[in-house]
Amino acid sequence: MTPGELAVESPDAGAEVVVDARGTRCPMPVILAARAAKELPSGTRLVVLATDPAAAADVPAWARMRGHTVESVDNDADRQVRAVVVTS
Amino acid sequence: MAECWCQNYRSPAQPCGRGRLSYRSVPRPTAPGRGLLDAMSSPMHPQAAQTLAAALDAGWADPRRLYAEARQAAALLDRARETIATDLEVAPSDLSFHLGGGPAALAAGLDGLAWPRRRTGARLVASAVEHSAILIPGRYAAAQASDPDLLAEVPVDALGRVDPHDWAAALAHPGTAVAALQQANGEVGIIQPVAAAYERCREAGVPLLVDGQASLGRLPAPETYDALAGDASAVAGPPLGVLVVPARTRFRRSGPPREAEFGRADAPVWVPMALAAAEAWQQAAAARASDNAKAERLIAHVVAAVQSIPDLDIPALAGERLPHVVTFSALYVDGEAIVTELDRRGLAVASGSACTSSTLEPSHVLAAMGALTHGNVRLRLPWAAAVPDRADAVRRLCAELPDVVRELRERLGVSGL
């Protein structure tokens, strides 16, 4: 996956959607994730990629406030955040 | 030519002769109409400021000298020490002053507890929400030694509290020299289970440093610790660190022997500063019950206002908290924007959002709690004696906040997300 690419498949339940928020600053990663999640059916896996370290805390906090389920949050060595959320 | 900034200033060619930084009248700490809601550093209590001014004349001498002025300074320093020790219910000889504020007292406390245990190890156990004066040196030491076990950051729950069982498990790891836990967190206000944590430390034979920087002066001092650190800035005094090391505690600083403050401090205290700290402390002790009760009511107003706005998160709300502290985060709002907009409307608040900090890292406290770190506003009410119009500032904040959040969300096009 290259930066900027948005892999939106047919948003069926169980599908995966990637939100690439790399290079944006807080609170943009959460806003981009929220915009994507609003259009998605329940049960979609939303993968949020970000370079702002705040996203590692904020994406799960947003998911909790919206009732989505946090599947995983990884903060890798390149300081890139990858959060996977399943929409409610 | 010496430039003069006092109110008699006319031009560089006409110095008033009063000197560079002298004022005929004391200027106000804040302009009229400003609402100060960030007491991380507050204006000094007026009586502490007066004491400081008087002490410049009465207590300037080096208290270790033997002449009359020095003996006077030494007597004043003794009185200052006794005043604070009395409020903390400790012996004056247990209490040392530390230039460099609470962080210097914490560093001295940690060093003095850890050094006698160097044959056991050098591992530090701390909560994940401890002050950065504890965590940053701890992480540095672990990184330098390439040994991640040198620092255990015990996780906290959603309210910011450590679980005594997790605490005990971290202490059980071999090589644990010392543990550090806050009485209360200065960012979110949560009060830690210090008595339970101390019990676990006793069982493990690990000394506990309690960080009372945010709480001492506001809350009764804890009784369960091996060393206790605080800061006079929490009582609207100068930023002077205090450290309590009871006689029962094994305590020895690393490095060559020190003379200052019973061998505990890196530098001798400046007597006028200790006097101002003691004056502020005494004033705080007298006003504590009523000021805390009023602060708690003001914070309750803030909480009610915040809860009326959609998508505002108040971490630690359900826990036992400091009476004068609250933090909240607005979903989809930029922390810098909210602080700047409130400032424009005359309200001074702090924030734990990344974009408002010098490091561009979000508050480690909010992150450890799993709370929202963006759009964060951190209130720490000053003492009413230091900022008499704080109630008015709170009322204005409660009135302005819904507008500010709505406008910022509209600007970002995130309403209804």
Short mmCIF file of C-alpha atoms in Angstrom, two decimals:
data_model
loop_
_atom_site.label_atom_id
_atom_site.label_comp_id
_atom_site.label_asym_id
_atom_site.label_seq_id
_atom_site.Cartn_x
_atom_site.Cartn_y
_atom_site.Cartn_z
CA MET A 1 0.00 0.00 0.00
CA THR A 2 1.50 3.31 -1.02
CA PRO A 3 0.70 6.55 0.77
CA GLY A 4 -2.45 8.20 -0.47
CA GLU A 5 -3.95 5.03 -1.84
CA LEU A 6 -7.41 4.40 -0.49
CA ALA A 7 -8.42 0.78 -0.89
CA VAL A 8 -12.17 1.03 -0.69
CA GLU A 9 -13.65 -2.25 -1.78
CA SER A 10 -17.34 -2.81 -1.99
CA PRO A 11 -18.26 -1.92 1.58
CA ASP A 12 -20.03 -5.13 2.50
CA ALA A 13 -20.09 -6.35 6.06
CA GLY A 14 -16.76 -8.02 6.81
CA ALA A 15 -14.93 -5.99 4.16
CA GLU A 16 -11.75 -4.04 4.88
CA VAL A 17 -11.31 -0.32 4.28
CA VAL A 18 -7.99 1.47 4.65
CA VAL A 19 -7.80 5.10 5.74
CA ASP A 20 -4.37 6.49 5.01
CA ALA A 21 -3.86 9.46 7.34
CA ARG A 22 -0.08 9.39 7.16
CA GLY A 23 1.44 12.86 7.13
CA THR A 24 -1.59 14.49 8.76
CA ARG A 25 -1.55 15.94 12.28
CA CYS A 26 -3.96 15.39 15.15
CA PRO A 27 -6.96 15.45 15.07
CA MET A 28 -7.02 14.72 11.28
CA PRO A 29 -6.42 10.93 11.53
CA VAL A 30 -9.51 10.59 13.73
CA ILE A 31 -11.57 12.90 11.50
CA LEU A 32 -10.61 10.89 8.40
CA ALA A 33 -11.44 7.64 10.19
CA ALA A 34 -14.79 9.05 11.34
CA ARG A 35 -15.69 10.25 7.82
CA ALA A 36 -14.93 6.80 6.44
CA ALA A 37 -16.75 4.97 9.23
CA LYS A 38 -19.91 7.03 8.77
CA GLU A 39 -20.49 5.54 5.30
CA LEU A 40 -19.62 1.96 6.24
CA PRO A 41 -21.92 -0.86 7.25
CA SER A 42 -21.57 -2.41 10.65
CA GLY A 43 -18.86 -5.06 10.92
CA THR A 44 -16.44 -3.43 8.46
CA ARG A 45 -12.74 -3.60 9.36
CA LEU A 46 -11.34 -0.08 9.21
CA VAL A 47 -7.54 0.10 9.03
CA VAL A 48 -6.19 3.54 9.98
CA LEU A 49 -2.58 4.34 9.08
CA ALA A 50 -1.02 7.44 10.66
CA THR A 51 2.33 9.01 11.40
CA ASP A 52 1.13 11.32 14.16
CA PRO A 53 1.92 9.47 17.42
CA ALA A 54 -1.27 10.85 18.99
CA ALA A 55 -3.30 8.59 16.66
CA ALA A 56 -2.22 5.52 18.67
CA ALA A 57 -4.21 6.89 21.62
CA ASP A 58 -6.89 8.83 19.76
CA VAL A 59 -8.17 6.28 17.25
CA PRO A 60 -9.00 3.75 20.00
CA ALA A 61 -10.47 6.53 22.19
CA TRP A 62 -12.68 7.68 19.31
CA ALA A 63 -13.72 4.07 18.62
CA ARG A 64 -14.74 3.64 22.26
CA MET A 65 -16.80 6.88 22.17
CA ARG A 66 -18.55 5.68 18.99
CA GLY A 67 -19.07 2.09 20.12
CA HIS A 68 -16.71 0.58 17.51
CA THR A 69 -14.50 -2.35 18.51
CA VAL A 70 -10.72 -1.89 18.56
CA GLU A 71 -9.08 -4.98 17.09
CA SER A 72 -5.42 -3.91 17.34
CA VAL A 73 -3.14 -0.89 17.63
CA ASP A 74 0.47 -1.22 16.51
CA ASN A 75 3.10 1.44 16.87
CA ASP A 76 6.00 0.20 14.76
CA ALA A 77 9.67 1.14 14.76
CA ASP A 78 9.22 3.77 12.03
CA ARG A 79 6.82 5.49 14.43
CA GLN A 80 3.95 4.60 12.16
CA VAL A 81 0.61 3.82 13.74
CA ARG A 82 -1.67 1.08 12.40
CA ALA A 83 -5.01 0.82 14.15
CA VAL A 84 -7.68 -1.69 13.18
CA VAL A 85 -11.26 -0.94 14.18
CA VAL A 86 -14.42 -2.94 13.49
CA THR A 87 -17.36 -0.62 12.93
CA SER A 88 -20.46 -0.93 15.09
CA MET B 1 23.31 53.09 28.69
CA ALA B 2 21.18 51.19 31.14
CA GLU B 3 17.64 50.86 29.95
CA CYS B 4 14.94 51.27 32.53
CA TRP B 5 11.55 49.54 32.31
CA CYS B 6 9.78 51.13 35.24
CA GLN B 7 6.80 53.44 34.91
CA ASN B 8 9.01 56.52 35.24
CA TYR B 9 10.67 55.60 31.95
CA ARG B 10 10.85 58.50 29.50
CA SER B 11 13.67 57.84 27.09
CA PRO B 12 17.03 56.09 27.05
CA ALA B 13 18.60 59.54 27.44
CA GLN B 14 16.68 60.22 30.64
CA PRO B 15 17.10 57.25 32.98
CA CYS B 16 15.02 57.60 36.10
CA GLY B 17 17.84 56.28 38.21
CA ARG B 18 15.77 53.52 39.80
CA GLY B 19 17.47 50.73 37.93
CA ARG B 20 16.63 48.28 35.24
CA LEU B 21 13.87 46.11 36.64
CA SER B 22 12.47 48.16 39.47
CA TYR B 23 8.86 49.23 39.67
CA ARG B 24 7.35 52.03 41.73
CA SER B 25 4.23 49.95 42.32
CA VAL B 26 3.88 46.22 42.01
CA PRO B 27 2.25 45.46 38.64
CA ARG B 28 -0.76 43.13 38.55
CA PRO B 29 0.11 39.51 37.77
CA THR B 30 -2.61 39.41 35.10
CA ALA B 31 -4.41 42.12 33.15
CA PRO B 32 -7.97 43.01 34.22
CA GLY B 33 -10.54 40.69 32.70
CA ARG B 34 -8.14 37.78 32.23
CA GLY B 35 -9.38 34.48 33.65
CA LEU B 36 -6.50 32.34 34.83
CA LEU B 37 -7.44 28.66 35.05
CA ASP B 38 -3.99 27.10 34.82
CA ALA B 39 -2.35 27.00 38.24
CA MET B 40 0.53 24.81 37.11
CA SER B 41 2.31 28.07 37.68
CA SER B 42 0.05 30.61 39.35
CA PRO B 43 0.70 34.13 40.58
CA MET B 44 2.18 33.98 44.06
CA HIS B 45 -0.09 34.29 47.09
CA PRO B 46 0.03 38.05 47.90
CA GLN B 47 1.22 37.40 51.44
CA ALA B 48 3.97 35.09 50.17
CA ALA B 49 5.03 37.84 47.78
CA GLN B 50 5.15 40.31 50.68
CA THR B 51 7.14 37.85 52.76
CA LEU B 52 9.54 37.35 49.89
CA ALA B 53 10.09 41.09 49.59
CA ALA B 54 10.63 41.45 53.33
CA ALA B 55 12.93 38.43 53.41
CA LEU B 56 15.20 40.01 50.84
CA ASP B 57 16.19 42.41 53.62
CA ALA B 58 15.88 40.13 56.63
CA GLY B 59 17.11 36.82 55.26
CA TRP B 60 19.70 37.52 52.57
CA ALA B 61 22.69 36.18 54.51
CA ASP B 62 24.22 32.72 54.24
CA PRO B 63 22.72 30.81 57.19
CA ARG B 64 25.93 28.80 57.66
CA ARG B 65 27.99 31.87 58.65
CA LEU B 66 28.45 32.88 62.27
CA TYR B 67 27.77 36.62 62.28
CA ALA B 68 24.54 38.27 63.40
CA GLU B 69 22.89 38.65 59.95
CA ALA B 70 23.68 35.03 59.15
CA ARG B 71 22.32 33.81 62.47
CA GLN B 72 19.14 35.74 61.73
CA ALA B 73 18.86 34.09 58.33
CA ALA B 74 19.44 30.68 59.95
CA ALA B 75 16.68 31.35 62.50
CA LEU B 76 14.30 32.39 59.71
CA LEU B 77 15.14 29.25 57.72
CA ASP B 78 14.45 27.11 60.80
CA ARG B 79 11.09 28.79 61.21
CA ALA B 80 10.23 28.21 57.53
CA ARG B 81 11.18 24.54 57.80
CA GLU B 82 9.15 24.10 60.97
CA THR B 83 6.06 25.70 59.42
CA ILE B 84 5.93 23.30 56.49
CA ALA B 85 7.00 20.29 58.58
CA THR B 86 4.14 20.97 61.01
CA ASP B 87 1.58 20.89 58.22
CA LEU B 88 3.07 17.65 56.84
CA GLU B 89 3.16 16.22 60.39
CA VAL B 90 6.87 15.41 60.23
CA ALA B 91 9.93 16.45 62.21
CA PRO B 92 11.67 19.58 60.83
CA SER B 93 14.91 17.60 60.43
CA ASP B 94 13.05 15.20 58.07
CA LEU B 95 12.29 18.03 55.67
CA SER B 96 14.76 19.35 53.10
CA PHE B 97 14.34 22.20 50.61
CA HIS B 98 15.36 21.76 46.98
CA LEU B 99 16.01 24.53 44.51
CA GLY B 100 14.73 23.30 41.16
CA GLY B 101 11.25 22.68 42.52
CA GLY B 102 9.33 19.43 42.82
CA PRO B 103 11.34 17.69 40.08
CA ALA B 104 14.59 18.33 41.98
CA ALA B 105 13.04 16.96 45.17
CA LEU B 106 11.82 13.89 43.27
CA ALA B 107 15.23 13.28 41.71
CA ALA B 108 16.97 13.62 45.08
CA GLY B 109 14.43 11.31 46.71
CA LEU B 110 14.74 8.64 44.06
CA ASP B 111 18.55 8.77 44.11
CA GLY B 112 18.75 8.65 47.91
CA LEU B 113 16.39 5.66 48.17
CA ALA B 114 18.00 3.73 45.30
CA TRP B 115 21.69 4.17 46.19
CA PRO B 116 21.66 2.12 49.45
CA ARG B 117 20.03 -0.68 47.40
CA ARG B 118 22.56 -0.71 44.57
CA ARG B 119 23.67 -4.26 45.41
CA THR B 120 20.08 -5.44 44.88
CA GLY B 121 19.77 -3.67 41.54
CA ALA B 122 18.74 -0.42 39.91
CA ARG B 123 15.26 -1.22 38.65
CA LEU B 124 12.59 1.48 39.11
CA VAL B 125 8.90 0.65 39.35
CA ALA B 126 6.59 3.59 38.55
CA SER B 127 3.05 4.09 37.31
CA ALA B 128 2.59 4.86 33.62
CA VAL B 129 1.15 8.25 34.62
CA GLU B 130 4.04 9.38 36.84
CA HIS B 131 5.54 12.82 36.31
CA SER B 132 8.01 13.06 33.43
CA ALA B 133 10.70 13.96 36.01
CA ILE B 134 10.45 10.28 37.04
CA LEU B 135 9.74 8.57 33.71
CA ILE B 136 12.14 10.39 31.39
CA PRO B 137 15.30 9.73 33.48
CA GLY B 138 14.03 6.16 34.01
CA ARG B 139 13.61 5.55 30.28
CA TYR B 140 16.98 7.14 29.62
CA ALA B 141 18.72 4.88 32.14
CA ALA B 142 17.03 1.80 30.68
CA ALA B 143 18.00 2.81 27.13
CA GLN B 144 21.61 3.59 28.12
CA ALA B 145 21.99 0.17 29.75
CA SER B 146 20.07 -1.58 26.93
CA ASP B 147 18.03 -3.15 29.72
CA PRO B 148 14.29 -2.50 29.44
CA ASP B 149 13.78 -4.14 32.86
CA LEU B 150 15.44 -1.14 34.56
CA LEU B 151 12.10 0.68 34.35
CA ALA B 152 8.67 -0.86 34.88
CA GLU B 153 5.83 1.44 33.85
CA VAL B 154 2.86 -0.13 35.59
CA PRO B 155 -0.27 0.35 33.44
CA VAL B 156 -3.29 2.26 34.73
CA ASP B 157 -7.03 1.74 34.26
CA ALA B 158 -9.32 4.10 32.35
CA LEU B 159 -9.50 6.35 35.43
CA GLY B 160 -5.70 6.55 35.63
CA ARG B 161 -5.19 4.36 38.72
CA VAL B 162 -2.67 1.56 39.17
CA ASP B 163 -3.96 -1.81 40.29
CA PRO B 164 -2.16 -2.92 43.49
CA HIS B 165 -1.87 -6.47 42.05
CA ASP B 166 -0.05 -5.20 38.93
CA TRP B 167 2.06 -3.03 41.22
CA ALA B 168 3.03 -6.04 43.34
CA ALA B 169 3.86 -8.08 40.24
CA ALA B 170 6.22 -5.35 38.98
CA LEU B 171 7.90 -5.12 42.41
CA ALA B 172 8.49 -8.89 42.47
CA HIS B 173 10.86 -8.69 39.49
CA PRO B 174 14.46 -9.28 40.66
CA GLY B 175 16.70 -6.23 40.94
CA THR B 176 13.95 -3.77 41.95
CA ALA B 177 15.62 -0.96 43.89
CA VAL B 178 12.90 1.64 44.33
CA ALA B 179 9.30 2.50 43.46
CA ALA B 180 7.60 5.86 42.78
CA LEU B 181 3.90 6.68 42.85
CA GLN B 182 1.95 9.93 42.83
CA GLN B 183 -0.44 10.77 45.62
CA ALA B 184 -2.51 12.43 42.87
CA ASN B 185 -1.94 13.18 39.22
CA GLY B 186 -1.61 16.88 38.39
CA GLU B 187 -3.04 16.54 34.88
CA VAL B 188 -6.24 14.60 35.47
CA GLY B 189 -6.43 14.87 39.27
CA ILE B 190 -6.87 11.14 39.97
CA ILE B 191 -5.82 10.00 43.45
CA GLN B 192 -3.69 6.84 43.52
CA PRO B 193 -4.12 3.96 45.99
CA VAL B 194 -0.91 4.97 47.78
CA ALA B 195 -1.64 3.08 51.03
CA ALA B 196 -2.20 -0.19 49.16
CA ALA B 197 0.86 0.38 46.97
CA TYR B 198 2.97 1.09 50.07
CA GLU B 199 1.73 -2.13 51.66
CA ARG B 200 2.91 -4.07 48.57
CA CYS B 201 6.25 -2.23 48.70
CA ARG B 202 6.69 -3.20 52.36
CA GLU B 203 5.98 -6.85 51.51
CA ALA B 204 8.54 -6.73 48.68
CA GLY B 205 11.10 -4.79 50.74
CA VAL B 206 11.19 -1.98 48.15
CA PRO B 207 11.23 1.66 49.36
CA LEU B 208 8.45 3.92 48.01
CA LEU B 209 8.84 7.54 46.94
CA VAL B 210 5.47 9.29 46.96
CA ASP B 211 5.16 12.22 44.56
CA GLY B 212 2.98 14.85 46.19
CA GLN B 213 3.85 17.67 43.79
CA ALA B 214 0.25 18.19 42.71
CA SER B 215 -1.41 17.26 46.00
CA LEU B 216 0.67 18.38 49.01
CA GLY B 217 -0.86 21.55 50.40
CA ARG B 218 -4.25 20.61 48.91
CA LEU B 219 -4.73 17.15 50.47
CA PRO B 220 -3.64 15.89 53.88
CA ALA B 221 -0.16 14.39 53.56
CA PRO B 222 -0.11 10.62 53.15
CA GLU B 223 1.23 8.58 56.05
CA THR B 224 2.54 5.69 53.97
CA TYR B 225 5.85 6.45 52.29
CA ASP B 226 9.61 6.10 52.65
CA ALA B 227 10.18 9.51 51.07
CA LEU B 228 7.67 12.19 50.08
CA ALA B 229 8.25 14.99 47.57
CA GLY B 230 6.26 18.17 47.05
CA ASP B 231 6.47 21.64 45.59
CA ALA B 232 5.57 24.99 47.14
CA SER B 233 4.19 26.16 43.79
CA ALA B 234 1.17 23.94 44.57
CA VAL B 235 0.30 26.37 47.39
CA ALA B 236 0.85 29.49 45.26
CA GLY B 237 4.37 29.80 46.63
CA PRO B 238 7.64 29.95 44.72
CA PRO B 239 8.79 26.81 42.85
CA LEU B 240 10.69 25.30 45.76
CA GLY B 241 10.90 21.53 46.17
CA VAL B 242 10.36 19.89 49.53
CA LEU B 243 11.43 16.36 50.40
CA VAL B 244 10.47 14.42 53.52
CA VAL B 245 12.79 11.59 54.52
CA PRO B 246 11.77 10.14 57.89
CA ALA B 247 14.55 9.01 60.23
CA ARG B 248 13.51 5.35 59.75
CA THR B 249 14.27 5.47 55.99
CA ARG B 250 17.59 4.18 54.61
CA PHE B 251 18.68 7.18 52.56
CA ARG B 252 21.97 8.15 51.02
CA ARG B 253 22.59 10.19 47.88
CA SER B 254 25.02 8.74 45.33
CA GLY B 255 28.23 10.60 44.61
CA PRO B 256 30.45 12.64 46.89
CA PRO B 257 29.00 13.76 50.25
CA ARG B 258 26.82 16.87 50.12
CA GLU B 259 26.54 19.54 52.77
CA ALA B 260 23.31 21.25 51.85
CA GLU B 261 20.02 20.37 53.52
CA PHE B 262 21.21 17.44 55.66
CA GLY B 263 23.19 16.08 52.73
CA ARG B 264 20.08 15.63 50.60
CA ALA B 265 20.10 18.65 48.26
CA ASP B 266 22.50 19.62 45.51
CA ALA B 267 22.58 23.27 46.56
CA PRO B 268 21.82 25.24 49.72
CA VAL B 269 18.39 26.83 49.74
CA TRP B 270 17.97 30.57 49.29
CA VAL B 271 16.44 31.68 52.59
CA PRO B 272 13.98 34.30 51.18
CA MET B 273 12.55 31.60 48.89
CA ALA B 274 12.09 29.19 51.80
CA LEU B 275 10.31 31.92 53.77
CA ALA B 276 7.97 32.73 50.89
CA ALA B 277 7.26 29.02 50.48
CA ALA B 278 6.49 28.67 54.19
CA GLU B 279 4.23 31.73 54.15
CA ALA B 280 2.27 30.35 51.17
CA TRP B 281 2.09 26.95 52.85
CA GLN B 282 0.75 28.40 56.07
CA GLN B 283 -1.85 30.44 54.19
CA ALA B 284 -2.88 27.34 52.22
CA ALA B 285 -3.19 25.26 55.39
CA ALA B 286 -5.53 27.87 56.90
CA ALA B 287 -7.64 28.22 53.72
CA ARG B 288 -7.50 24.57 52.62
CA ALA B 289 -10.91 23.28 53.72
CA SER B 290 -12.92 26.23 52.42
CA ASP B 291 -10.85 26.73 49.26
CA ASN B 292 -11.11 23.03 48.37
CA ALA B 293 -14.87 23.04 48.92
CA LYS B 294 -15.30 26.11 46.71
CA ALA B 295 -12.95 24.73 44.07
CA GLU B 296 -14.90 21.47 44.02
CA ARG B 297 -18.15 23.35 43.38
CA LEU B 298 -16.54 25.35 40.57
CA ILE B 299 -15.18 22.16 39.00
CA ALA B 300 -18.69 20.66 39.23
CA HIS B 301 -19.98 23.63 37.19
CA VAL B 302 -17.30 22.96 34.57
CA VAL B 303 -18.20 19.27 34.44
CA ALA B 304 -21.89 20.11 33.95
CA ALA B 305 -21.04 22.56 31.15
CA VAL B 306 -18.73 20.06 29.47
CA GLN B 307 -21.33 17.30 29.68
CA SER B 308 -23.85 19.52 27.88
CA ILE B 309 -21.60 19.60 24.80
CA PRO B 310 -21.71 16.57 22.49
CA ASP B 311 -18.65 14.31 22.26
CA LEU B 312 -16.60 15.74 25.11
CA ASP B 313 -14.67 13.13 27.06
CA ILE B 314 -13.85 13.69 30.76
CA PRO B 315 -11.36 11.01 31.73
CA ALA B 316 -11.03 10.20 35.44
CA LEU B 317 -14.43 11.76 36.15
CA ALA B 318 -15.70 8.74 38.06
CA GLY B 319 -12.60 8.43 40.24
CA GLU B 320 -11.59 10.14 43.46
CA ARG B 321 -9.86 13.32 42.30
CA LEU B 322 -8.10 16.46 43.47
CA PRO B 323 -10.77 19.09 44.19
CA HIS B 324 -9.31 21.76 41.89
CA VAL B 325 -8.34 19.78 38.78
CA VAL B 326 -10.31 18.59 35.76
CA THR B 327 -9.35 17.69 32.22
CA PHE B 328 -11.56 17.11 29.19
CA SER B 329 -11.09 16.49 25.48
CA ALA B 330 -13.27 17.56 22.57
CA LEU B 331 -13.55 14.98 19.81
CA TYR B 332 -12.40 16.23 16.35
CA VAL B 333 -10.99 19.50 17.75
CA ASP B 334 -7.38 20.66 17.61
CA GLY B 335 -5.98 21.31 21.12
CA GLU B 336 -3.96 24.30 19.98
CA ALA B 337 -7.03 25.87 18.37
CA ILE B 338 -9.16 25.49 21.51
CA VAL B 339 -6.43 26.98 23.77
CA THR B 340 -5.86 29.87 21.36
CA GLU B 341 -9.57 30.60 20.99
CA LEU B 342 -10.15 30.56 24.77
CA ASP B 343 -7.10 32.81 25.19
CA ARG B 344 -8.57 35.25 22.67
CA ARG B 345 -11.70 35.31 24.81
CA GLY B 346 -9.63 36.10 27.90
CA LEU B 347 -9.30 32.63 29.41
CA ALA B 348 -5.91 31.04 30.14
CA VAL B 349 -6.02 27.23 30.10
CA ALA B 350 -3.45 24.48 29.59
CA SER B 351 -3.66 21.45 27.30
CA GLY B 352 -2.15 17.98 27.10
CA SER B 353 -2.59 17.75 23.34
CA ALA B 354 0.51 17.04 21.28
CA CYS B 355 0.27 20.20 19.21
CA THR B 356 0.33 22.33 22.38
CA SER B 357 3.43 20.74 23.90
CA SER B 358 7.03 21.48 23.11
CA THR B 359 7.76 17.83 22.29
CA LEU B 360 4.83 17.31 19.86
CA GLU B 361 4.04 14.16 21.82
CA PRO B 362 0.59 13.88 23.36
CA SER B 363 0.25 13.75 27.14
CA HIS B 364 1.57 10.36 28.29
CA VAL B 365 -1.02 10.47 31.06
CA LEU B 366 -4.02 10.69 28.70
CA ALA B 367 -2.45 8.09 26.36
CA ALA B 368 -1.85 5.66 29.25
CA MET B 369 -5.50 6.03 30.31
CA GLY B 370 -6.73 5.35 26.78
CA ALA B 371 -8.29 8.82 26.76
CA LEU B 372 -8.61 11.17 23.83
CA THR B 373 -5.43 13.27 23.62
CA HIS B 374 -6.53 15.80 20.99
CA GLY B 375 -8.75 18.78 21.75
CA ASN B 376 -7.61 18.59 25.36
CA VAL B 377 -8.17 21.28 27.97
CA ARG B 378 -6.59 20.98 31.38
CA LEU B 379 -7.91 23.11 34.23
CA ARG B 380 -6.09 23.51 37.49
CA LEU B 381 -7.85 26.15 39.57
CA PRO B 382 -5.53 28.55 41.37
CA TRP B 383 -6.06 29.36 45.04
CA ALA B 384 -8.73 32.05 45.46
CA ALA B 385 -6.25 34.11 47.48
CA ALA B 386 -3.82 34.23 44.53
CA VAL B 387 -6.47 34.72 41.82
CA PRO B 388 -9.52 36.30 43.51
CA ASP B 389 -11.70 36.29 40.37
CA ARG B 390 -11.33 32.57 39.62
CA ALA B 391 -15.06 31.94 40.11
CA ASP B 392 -15.82 34.55 37.48
CA ALA B 393 -13.29 32.94 35.14
CA VAL B 394 -14.99 29.55 35.60
CA ARG B 395 -18.42 31.05 34.89
CA ARG B 396 -17.07 32.65 31.72
CA LEU B 397 -15.46 29.39 30.63
CA CYS B 398 -18.75 27.53 31.14
CA ALA B 399 -20.54 30.18 29.06
CA GLU B 400 -17.97 30.34 26.25
CA LEU B 401 -17.00 26.69 25.88
CA PRO B 402 -20.09 25.43 23.97
CA ASP B 403 -19.64 28.23 21.39
CA VAL B 404 -15.91 27.66 21.06
CA VAL B 405 -16.26 23.92 20.46
CA ARG B 406 -19.14 24.37 18.01
CA GLU B 407 -17.29 27.03 16.02
CA LEU B 408 -14.11 24.99 15.82
CA ARG B 409 -16.04 21.91 14.70
CA GLU B 410 -17.89 23.91 12.05
CA ARG B 411 -14.59 25.32 10.80
CA LEU B 412 -13.22 21.77 10.41
CA GLY B 413 -16.47 20.50 8.86
CA VAL B 414 -16.79 17.74 11.42
CA SER B 415 -20.22 18.55 12.88
CA GLY B 416 -22.39 15.45 12.83
CA LEU B 417 -19.55 12.98 12.31
#
